[in-house]
Amino acid sequence: MDELAIIKTVTAFLGSLGFGMVFNMRPRHLLLAAAGGMFGWIIFYNLEASTGDIFSATLCASFFSVLYGELLARIRHCPANLYVIITLIPLIPGGSLYYMMSNAVQKHWAVSRIYGSELIMYALGLAVGICLMSALLDFLYQLFRRVKKLSDSRK
């Protein structure tokens, strides 16, 4: 990992930690949620660097973030939103939004369009990743409940 990647990874951890504090997350959950944000960022950074595709990198990182948040919520007996939201914070495309709006205000339409399409890829990757992983986990939980109910009724 180069120096810039290390700085971005530490920043992702600190950003998640800061948002956890803003949301008044209990200290016993805070470090795990911030670690999830850091791991999600590492996944995004490595995939985006190797493939150059923003959508698939964001999709995979959001898959991980939702899975991580849901699993920790089950293990720690707390709402999944605590972990999922904090874990997704580093993946929010703030830079693309800023540069798109800045160039639009300055009437640099071509550059604004480039950042806008980048922003759409980030947003679609996040939305599709969150929806698909949430649907998959919901399906698996329902399947598990049905199998458990079926096995309990046979006893």
Short mmCIF file of N, CA and C in Angstrom, two decimals:
data_model
loop_
_atom_site.label_atom_id
_atom_site.label_comp_id
_atom_site.label_asym_id
_atom_site.label_seq_id
_atom_site.Cartn_x
_atom_site.Cartn_y
_atom_site.Cartn_z
N MET A 1 0.84 -1.18 0.00
CA MET A 1 0.00 0.00 0.00
C MET A 1 0.88 1.24 0.00
N ASP A 2 0.54 2.17 -0.85
CA ASP A 2 1.32 3.40 -0.89
C ASP A 2 0.85 4.36 0.21
N GLU A 3 1.58 5.45 0.34
CA GLU A 3 1.31 6.40 1.41
C GLU A 3 -0.08 7.03 1.29
N LEU A 4 -0.51 7.36 0.08
CA LEU A 4 -1.82 7.95 -0.13
C LEU A 4 -2.93 6.98 0.27
N ALA A 5 -2.77 5.71 -0.06
CA ALA A 5 -3.77 4.71 0.31
C ALA A 5 -3.88 4.57 1.82
N ILE A 6 -2.75 4.62 2.51
CA ILE A 6 -2.76 4.52 3.98
C ILE A 6 -3.48 5.72 4.58
N ILE A 7 -3.20 6.91 4.05
CA ILE A 7 -3.86 8.13 4.54
C ILE A 7 -5.37 8.05 4.31
N LYS A 8 -5.78 7.58 3.13
CA LYS A 8 -7.21 7.46 2.84
C LYS A 8 -7.87 6.42 3.73
N THR A 9 -7.18 5.34 4.03
CA THR A 9 -7.72 4.30 4.88
C THR A 9 -7.91 4.80 6.31
N VAL A 10 -6.92 5.49 6.83
CA VAL A 10 -7.03 6.06 8.18
C VAL A 10 -8.13 7.11 8.21
N THR A 11 -8.24 7.89 7.15
CA THR A 11 -9.29 8.91 7.08
C THR A 11 -10.67 8.26 7.03
N ALA A 12 -10.81 7.15 6.33
CA ALA A 12 -12.08 6.43 6.29
C ALA A 12 -12.46 5.95 7.69
N PHE A 13 -11.49 5.44 8.43
CA PHE A 13 -11.74 5.00 9.81
C PHE A 13 -12.16 6.18 10.68
N LEU A 14 -11.42 7.27 10.59
CA LEU A 14 -11.73 8.44 11.42
C LEU A 14 -13.05 9.09 11.03
N GLY A 15 -13.36 9.10 9.73
CA GLY A 15 -14.64 9.64 9.28
C GLY A 15 -15.81 8.83 9.80
N SER A 16 -15.69 7.52 9.74
CA SER A 16 -16.74 6.66 10.28
C SER A 16 -16.86 6.83 11.79
N LEU A 17 -15.73 6.93 12.45
CA LEU A 17 -15.71 7.14 13.89
C LEU A 17 -16.40 8.46 14.26
N GLY A 18 -16.09 9.51 13.50
CA GLY A 18 -16.69 10.82 13.75
C GLY A 18 -18.20 10.81 13.55
N PHE A 19 -18.67 10.18 12.48
CA PHE A 19 -20.10 10.11 12.26
C PHE A 19 -20.78 9.26 13.33
N GLY A 20 -20.11 8.23 13.79
CA GLY A 20 -20.66 7.45 14.89
C GLY A 20 -20.83 8.29 16.14
N MET A 21 -19.88 9.17 16.39
CA MET A 21 -19.99 10.07 17.54
C MET A 21 -21.12 11.08 17.35
N VAL A 22 -21.26 11.60 16.13
CA VAL A 22 -22.34 12.55 15.84
C VAL A 22 -23.70 11.89 16.05
N PHE A 23 -23.83 10.61 15.67
CA PHE A 23 -25.08 9.88 15.83
C PHE A 23 -25.26 9.32 17.25
N ASN A 24 -24.38 9.70 18.17
CA ASN A 24 -24.44 9.26 19.57
C ASN A 24 -24.44 7.74 19.71
N MET A 25 -23.60 7.10 18.92
CA MET A 25 -23.46 5.65 19.01
C MET A 25 -22.75 5.30 20.31
N ARG A 26 -23.18 4.25 20.93
CA ARG A 26 -22.55 3.84 22.18
C ARG A 26 -21.10 3.44 21.93
N PRO A 27 -20.23 3.73 22.88
CA PRO A 27 -18.80 3.43 22.68
C PRO A 27 -18.50 1.96 22.41
N ARG A 28 -19.31 1.06 22.93
CA ARG A 28 -19.03 -0.36 22.70
C ARG A 28 -19.30 -0.77 21.25
N HIS A 29 -20.06 0.02 20.51
CA HIS A 29 -20.33 -0.25 19.10
C HIS A 29 -19.46 0.58 18.17
N LEU A 30 -18.90 1.65 18.68
CA LEU A 30 -18.26 2.67 17.85
C LEU A 30 -17.05 2.16 17.07
N LEU A 31 -16.14 1.49 17.73
CA LEU A 31 -14.92 1.03 17.06
C LEU A 31 -15.19 -0.04 16.02
N LEU A 32 -16.14 -0.91 16.29
CA LEU A 32 -16.48 -1.95 15.30
C LEU A 32 -17.12 -1.33 14.05
N ALA A 33 -17.97 -0.34 14.26
CA ALA A 33 -18.60 0.32 13.11
C ALA A 33 -17.56 1.08 12.30
N ALA A 34 -16.66 1.77 12.97
CA ALA A 34 -15.60 2.50 12.27
C ALA A 34 -14.67 1.54 11.53
N ALA A 35 -14.39 0.40 12.13
CA ALA A 35 -13.56 -0.60 11.45
C ALA A 35 -14.26 -1.11 10.19
N GLY A 36 -15.57 -1.27 10.25
CA GLY A 36 -16.33 -1.68 9.07
C GLY A 36 -16.24 -0.66 7.95
N GLY A 37 -16.30 0.62 8.32
CA GLY A 37 -16.13 1.68 7.32
C GLY A 37 -14.75 1.63 6.68
N MET A 38 -13.75 1.36 7.48
CA MET A 38 -12.38 1.25 6.97
C MET A 38 -12.24 0.05 6.04
N PHE A 39 -12.80 -1.10 6.44
CA PHE A 39 -12.70 -2.29 5.60
C PHE A 39 -13.46 -2.11 4.29
N GLY A 40 -14.63 -1.49 4.36
CA GLY A 40 -15.39 -1.20 3.15
C GLY A 40 -14.62 -0.31 2.20
N TRP A 41 -13.95 0.70 2.77
CA TRP A 41 -13.14 1.60 1.95
C TRP A 41 -11.97 0.86 1.31
N ILE A 42 -11.33 -0.03 2.05
CA ILE A 42 -10.21 -0.81 1.51
C ILE A 42 -10.69 -1.65 0.33
N ILE A 43 -11.85 -2.27 0.48
CA ILE A 43 -12.40 -3.07 -0.62
C ILE A 43 -12.65 -2.18 -1.83
N PHE A 44 -13.29 -1.03 -1.61
CA PHE A 44 -13.56 -0.12 -2.72
C PHE A 44 -12.26 0.35 -3.38
N TYR A 45 -11.32 0.77 -2.59
CA TYR A 45 -10.08 1.34 -3.11
C TYR A 45 -9.31 0.32 -3.95
N ASN A 46 -9.19 -0.90 -3.43
CA ASN A 46 -8.44 -1.93 -4.16
C ASN A 46 -9.15 -2.35 -5.44
N LEU A 47 -10.47 -2.52 -5.39
CA LEU A 47 -11.21 -2.90 -6.59
C LEU A 47 -11.21 -1.79 -7.64
N GLU A 48 -11.36 -0.56 -7.19
CA GLU A 48 -11.37 0.56 -8.14
C GLU A 48 -9.99 0.74 -8.76
N ALA A 49 -8.94 0.53 -7.98
CA ALA A 49 -7.59 0.65 -8.51
C ALA A 49 -7.26 -0.46 -9.50
N SER A 50 -7.78 -1.65 -9.24
CA SER A 50 -7.44 -2.77 -10.13
C SER A 50 -8.32 -2.83 -11.37
N THR A 51 -9.61 -2.49 -11.24
CA THR A 51 -10.51 -2.59 -12.38
C THR A 51 -10.76 -1.26 -13.07
N GLY A 52 -10.70 -0.17 -12.32
CA GLY A 52 -11.01 1.14 -12.87
C GLY A 52 -12.51 1.38 -13.01
N ASP A 53 -13.33 0.46 -12.52
CA ASP A 53 -14.78 0.56 -12.63
C ASP A 53 -15.36 1.01 -11.29
N ILE A 54 -15.91 2.20 -11.28
CA ILE A 54 -16.46 2.77 -10.05
C ILE A 54 -17.69 1.99 -9.60
N PHE A 55 -18.56 1.66 -10.55
CA PHE A 55 -19.82 0.99 -10.19
C PHE A 55 -19.57 -0.34 -9.50
N SER A 56 -18.77 -1.21 -10.09
CA SER A 56 -18.56 -2.54 -9.49
C SER A 56 -17.80 -2.45 -8.17
N ALA A 57 -16.87 -1.51 -8.07
CA ALA A 57 -16.13 -1.34 -6.81
C ALA A 57 -17.07 -0.88 -5.70
N THR A 58 -17.93 0.08 -6.01
CA THR A 58 -18.88 0.57 -5.02
C THR A 58 -19.90 -0.50 -4.68
N LEU A 59 -20.33 -1.27 -5.67
CA LEU A 59 -21.28 -2.35 -5.46
C LEU A 59 -20.71 -3.39 -4.49
N CYS A 60 -19.49 -3.83 -4.73
CA CYS A 60 -18.87 -4.83 -3.85
C CYS A 60 -18.63 -4.29 -2.45
N ALA A 61 -18.20 -3.04 -2.36
CA ALA A 61 -17.97 -2.44 -1.04
C ALA A 61 -19.27 -2.27 -0.28
N SER A 62 -20.35 -1.92 -0.97
CA SER A 62 -21.63 -1.79 -0.27
C SER A 62 -22.19 -3.16 0.11
N PHE A 63 -21.95 -4.19 -0.73
CA PHE A 63 -22.29 -5.57 -0.34
C PHE A 63 -21.65 -5.90 1.00
N PHE A 64 -20.34 -5.66 1.07
CA PHE A 64 -19.61 -5.96 2.30
C PHE A 64 -20.16 -5.17 3.47
N SER A 65 -20.39 -3.87 3.26
CA SER A 65 -20.84 -3.01 4.35
C SER A 65 -22.17 -3.46 4.93
N VAL A 66 -23.11 -3.81 4.07
CA VAL A 66 -24.42 -4.26 4.56
C VAL A 66 -24.28 -5.61 5.26
N LEU A 67 -23.53 -6.52 4.67
CA LEU A 67 -23.32 -7.83 5.30
C LEU A 67 -22.64 -7.68 6.66
N TYR A 68 -21.62 -6.86 6.72
CA TYR A 68 -20.89 -6.61 7.97
C TYR A 68 -21.83 -6.02 9.02
N GLY A 69 -22.60 -5.01 8.62
CA GLY A 69 -23.51 -4.36 9.56
C GLY A 69 -24.59 -5.30 10.07
N GLU A 70 -25.18 -6.08 9.17
CA GLU A 70 -26.23 -7.01 9.58
C GLU A 70 -25.68 -8.11 10.49
N LEU A 71 -24.53 -8.65 10.16
CA LEU A 71 -23.96 -9.71 11.00
C LEU A 71 -23.58 -9.18 12.39
N LEU A 72 -22.97 -8.02 12.44
CA LEU A 72 -22.62 -7.46 13.75
C LEU A 72 -23.85 -7.11 14.56
N ALA A 73 -24.90 -6.65 13.89
CA ALA A 73 -26.13 -6.33 14.61
C ALA A 73 -26.73 -7.58 15.23
N ARG A 74 -26.66 -8.70 14.51
CA ARG A 74 -27.17 -9.96 15.06
C ARG A 74 -26.30 -10.44 16.22
N ILE A 75 -25.00 -10.31 16.06
CA ILE A 75 -24.08 -10.78 17.11
C ILE A 75 -24.18 -9.90 18.35
N ARG A 76 -24.24 -8.58 18.15
CA ARG A 76 -24.23 -7.63 19.27
C ARG A 76 -25.62 -7.27 19.78
N HIS A 77 -26.67 -7.81 19.18
CA HIS A 77 -28.06 -7.59 19.60
C HIS A 77 -28.42 -6.09 19.63
N CYS A 78 -28.27 -5.47 18.49
CA CYS A 78 -28.63 -4.05 18.36
C CYS A 78 -29.18 -3.83 16.94
N PRO A 79 -29.77 -2.67 16.68
CA PRO A 79 -30.32 -2.43 15.34
C PRO A 79 -29.22 -2.41 14.27
N ALA A 80 -29.53 -2.96 13.12
CA ALA A 80 -28.55 -3.05 12.03
C ALA A 80 -28.19 -1.68 11.48
N ASN A 81 -29.12 -0.73 11.54
CA ASN A 81 -28.85 0.61 11.01
C ASN A 81 -27.65 1.26 11.66
N LEU A 82 -27.42 0.95 12.93
CA LEU A 82 -26.26 1.52 13.62
C LEU A 82 -24.98 1.22 12.86
N TYR A 83 -24.81 -0.03 12.50
CA TYR A 83 -23.58 -0.44 11.84
C TYR A 83 -23.60 -0.13 10.34
N VAL A 84 -24.73 -0.37 9.69
CA VAL A 84 -24.78 -0.22 8.24
C VAL A 84 -24.52 1.24 7.83
N ILE A 85 -25.17 2.17 8.47
CA ILE A 85 -25.02 3.58 8.09
C ILE A 85 -23.59 4.05 8.31
N ILE A 86 -23.04 3.75 9.46
CA ILE A 86 -21.67 4.19 9.77
C ILE A 86 -20.67 3.52 8.84
N THR A 87 -20.91 2.26 8.49
CA THR A 87 -20.00 1.54 7.62
C THR A 87 -20.04 2.08 6.18
N LEU A 88 -21.17 2.61 5.76
CA LEU A 88 -21.31 3.14 4.40
C LEU A 88 -20.80 4.58 4.24
N ILE A 89 -20.55 5.27 5.33
CA ILE A 89 -20.15 6.68 5.27
C ILE A 89 -18.94 6.94 4.36
N PRO A 90 -17.86 6.16 4.44
CA PRO A 90 -16.71 6.46 3.57
C PRO A 90 -16.99 6.27 2.08
N LEU A 91 -18.06 5.58 1.73
CA LEU A 91 -18.35 5.33 0.33
C LEU A 91 -19.19 6.43 -0.32
N ILE A 92 -19.63 7.40 0.45
CA ILE A 92 -20.45 8.49 -0.09
C ILE A 92 -19.58 9.37 -0.98
N PRO A 93 -20.04 9.64 -2.21
CA PRO A 93 -19.20 10.35 -3.19
C PRO A 93 -19.25 11.87 -3.04
N GLY A 94 -18.71 12.37 -1.95
CA GLY A 94 -18.74 13.81 -1.70
C GLY A 94 -17.91 14.61 -2.68
N GLY A 95 -16.76 14.10 -3.06
CA GLY A 95 -15.89 14.82 -3.99
C GLY A 95 -16.52 14.98 -5.36
N SER A 96 -17.11 13.93 -5.87
CA SER A 96 -17.76 13.99 -7.18
C SER A 96 -18.92 14.98 -7.17
N LEU A 97 -19.69 14.98 -6.10
CA LEU A 97 -20.81 15.91 -5.99
C LEU A 97 -20.32 17.35 -5.94
N TYR A 98 -19.28 17.59 -5.15
CA TYR A 98 -18.74 18.95 -5.03
C TYR A 98 -18.22 19.45 -6.38
N TYR A 99 -17.41 18.65 -7.05
CA TYR A 99 -16.83 19.09 -8.32
C TYR A 99 -17.88 19.22 -9.42
N MET A 100 -18.89 18.37 -9.40
CA MET A 100 -19.97 18.51 -10.37
C MET A 100 -20.71 19.83 -10.17
N MET A 101 -21.06 20.13 -8.92
CA MET A 101 -21.79 21.36 -8.64
C MET A 101 -20.91 22.60 -8.87
N SER A 102 -19.65 22.52 -8.49
CA SER A 102 -18.74 23.65 -8.68
C SER A 102 -18.59 23.98 -10.16
N ASN A 103 -18.41 22.96 -10.98
CA ASN A 103 -18.27 23.20 -12.41
C ASN A 103 -19.59 23.63 -13.04
N ALA A 104 -20.70 23.18 -12.52
CA ALA A 104 -22.00 23.60 -13.04
C ALA A 104 -22.24 25.09 -12.73
N VAL A 105 -21.87 25.52 -11.54
CA VAL A 105 -22.02 26.92 -11.17
C VAL A 105 -21.13 27.81 -12.04
N GLN A 106 -19.95 27.31 -12.37
CA GLN A 106 -19.02 28.07 -13.22
C GLN A 106 -19.33 27.90 -14.71
N LYS A 107 -20.40 27.17 -15.01
CA LYS A 107 -20.86 26.92 -16.38
C LYS A 107 -19.84 26.16 -17.23
N HIS A 108 -19.09 25.27 -16.60
CA HIS A 108 -18.21 24.34 -17.30
C HIS A 108 -18.99 23.04 -17.46
N TRP A 109 -19.89 23.03 -18.44
CA TRP A 109 -20.85 21.95 -18.56
C TRP A 109 -20.22 20.60 -18.88
N ALA A 110 -19.20 20.58 -19.70
CA ALA A 110 -18.58 19.31 -20.08
C ALA A 110 -17.94 18.63 -18.87
N VAL A 111 -17.21 19.40 -18.08
CA VAL A 111 -16.56 18.84 -16.88
C VAL A 111 -17.61 18.45 -15.85
N SER A 112 -18.64 19.27 -15.72
CA SER A 112 -19.73 18.97 -14.79
C SER A 112 -20.43 17.68 -15.19
N ARG A 113 -20.60 17.44 -16.47
CA ARG A 113 -21.23 16.22 -16.95
C ARG A 113 -20.37 14.99 -16.62
N ILE A 114 -19.06 15.13 -16.72
CA ILE A 114 -18.16 14.01 -16.40
C ILE A 114 -18.28 13.64 -14.92
N TYR A 115 -18.23 14.66 -14.06
CA TYR A 115 -18.37 14.39 -12.62
C TYR A 115 -19.78 13.91 -12.29
N GLY A 116 -20.78 14.38 -13.01
CA GLY A 116 -22.14 13.93 -12.78
C GLY A 116 -22.32 12.47 -13.13
N SER A 117 -21.74 12.03 -14.23
CA SER A 117 -21.85 10.61 -14.57
C SER A 117 -21.08 9.74 -13.57
N GLU A 118 -19.95 10.26 -13.07
CA GLU A 118 -19.21 9.54 -12.02
C GLU A 118 -20.05 9.44 -10.75
N LEU A 119 -20.71 10.53 -10.42
CA LEU A 119 -21.58 10.56 -9.24
C LEU A 119 -22.72 9.55 -9.37
N ILE A 120 -23.30 9.45 -10.55
CA ILE A 120 -24.38 8.49 -10.78
C ILE A 120 -23.87 7.06 -10.62
N MET A 121 -22.67 6.77 -11.09
CA MET A 121 -22.12 5.42 -10.93
C MET A 121 -21.91 5.07 -9.45
N TYR A 122 -21.40 6.04 -8.68
CA TYR A 122 -21.26 5.83 -7.24
C TYR A 122 -22.62 5.56 -6.60
N ALA A 123 -23.59 6.43 -6.89
CA ALA A 123 -24.90 6.32 -6.25
C ALA A 123 -25.60 5.02 -6.65
N LEU A 124 -25.52 4.65 -7.92
CA LEU A 124 -26.14 3.39 -8.36
C LEU A 124 -25.46 2.19 -7.71
N GLY A 125 -24.14 2.21 -7.61
CA GLY A 125 -23.43 1.11 -6.96
C GLY A 125 -23.84 0.96 -5.51
N LEU A 126 -23.96 2.09 -4.80
CA LEU A 126 -24.39 2.03 -3.41
C LEU A 126 -25.83 1.52 -3.30
N ALA A 127 -26.72 2.08 -4.10
CA ALA A 127 -28.14 1.71 -4.00
C ALA A 127 -28.37 0.25 -4.38
N VAL A 128 -27.78 -0.18 -5.47
CA VAL A 128 -27.98 -1.56 -5.92
C VAL A 128 -27.34 -2.53 -4.91
N GLY A 129 -26.17 -2.20 -4.42
CA GLY A 129 -25.51 -3.07 -3.44
C GLY A 129 -26.30 -3.20 -2.16
N ILE A 130 -26.82 -2.08 -1.66
CA ILE A 130 -27.61 -2.12 -0.44
C ILE A 130 -28.89 -2.92 -0.65
N CYS A 131 -29.58 -2.65 -1.74
CA CYS A 131 -30.85 -3.35 -2.01
C CYS A 131 -30.65 -4.84 -2.22
N LEU A 132 -29.67 -5.21 -3.03
CA LEU A 132 -29.47 -6.63 -3.31
C LEU A 132 -29.03 -7.41 -2.07
N MET A 133 -28.10 -6.85 -1.31
CA MET A 133 -27.64 -7.57 -0.12
C MET A 133 -28.73 -7.62 0.94
N SER A 134 -29.49 -6.55 1.09
CA SER A 134 -30.59 -6.57 2.06
C SER A 134 -31.64 -7.60 1.66
N ALA A 135 -31.97 -7.66 0.37
CA ALA A 135 -32.94 -8.64 -0.11
C ALA A 135 -32.42 -10.07 0.07
N LEU A 136 -31.16 -10.29 -0.23
CA LEU A 136 -30.57 -11.61 -0.07
C LEU A 136 -30.56 -12.04 1.39
N LEU A 137 -30.17 -11.15 2.28
CA LEU A 137 -30.15 -11.48 3.70
C LEU A 137 -31.55 -11.73 4.23
N ASP A 138 -32.52 -10.93 3.79
CA ASP A 138 -33.90 -11.13 4.20
C ASP A 138 -34.41 -12.49 3.74
N PHE A 139 -34.09 -12.85 2.50
CA PHE A 139 -34.48 -14.17 1.98
C PHE A 139 -33.85 -15.28 2.81
N LEU A 140 -32.58 -15.15 3.12
CA LEU A 140 -31.89 -16.19 3.90
C LEU A 140 -32.45 -16.29 5.32
N TYR A 141 -32.79 -15.14 5.95
CA TYR A 141 -33.37 -15.18 7.28
C TYR A 141 -34.73 -15.86 7.27
N GLN A 142 -35.56 -15.56 6.26
CA GLN A 142 -36.87 -16.19 6.16
C GLN A 142 -36.73 -17.69 5.90
N LEU A 143 -35.79 -18.06 5.05
CA LEU A 143 -35.55 -19.47 4.77
C LEU A 143 -35.11 -20.20 6.03
N PHE A 144 -34.22 -19.57 6.79
CA PHE A 144 -33.75 -20.17 8.04
C PHE A 144 -34.91 -20.35 9.02
N ARG A 145 -35.78 -19.34 9.12
CA ARG A 145 -36.93 -19.43 10.03
C ARG A 145 -37.87 -20.56 9.62
N ARG A 146 -38.11 -20.71 8.31
CA ARG A 146 -39.00 -21.77 7.83
C ARG A 146 -38.40 -23.15 8.09
N VAL A 147 -37.12 -23.28 7.85
CA VAL A 147 -36.46 -24.57 8.10
C VAL A 147 -36.51 -24.88 9.59
N LYS A 148 -36.28 -23.89 10.42
CA LYS A 148 -36.31 -24.10 11.87
C LYS A 148 -37.73 -24.45 12.33
N LYS A 149 -38.73 -23.75 11.79
CA LYS A 149 -40.11 -24.02 12.14
C LYS A 149 -40.51 -25.42 11.70
N LEU A 150 -40.07 -25.81 10.52
CA LEU A 150 -40.37 -27.15 10.01
C LEU A 150 -39.72 -28.23 10.86
N SER A 151 -38.48 -28.00 11.26
CA SER A 151 -37.79 -29.01 12.08
C SER A 151 -38.38 -29.06 13.49
N ASP A 152 -38.87 -27.92 14.02
CA ASP A 152 -39.50 -27.92 15.33
C ASP A 152 -40.85 -28.63 15.30
N SER A 153 -41.57 -28.51 14.16
CA SER A 153 -42.88 -29.17 14.09
C SER A 153 -42.76 -30.68 13.95
N ARG A 154 -41.65 -31.17 13.46
CA ARG A 154 -41.45 -32.62 13.30
C ARG A 154 -41.06 -33.31 14.60
N LYS A 155 -40.69 -32.55 15.60
CA LYS A 155 -40.26 -33.14 16.87
C LYS A 155 -41.41 -33.59 17.71
#
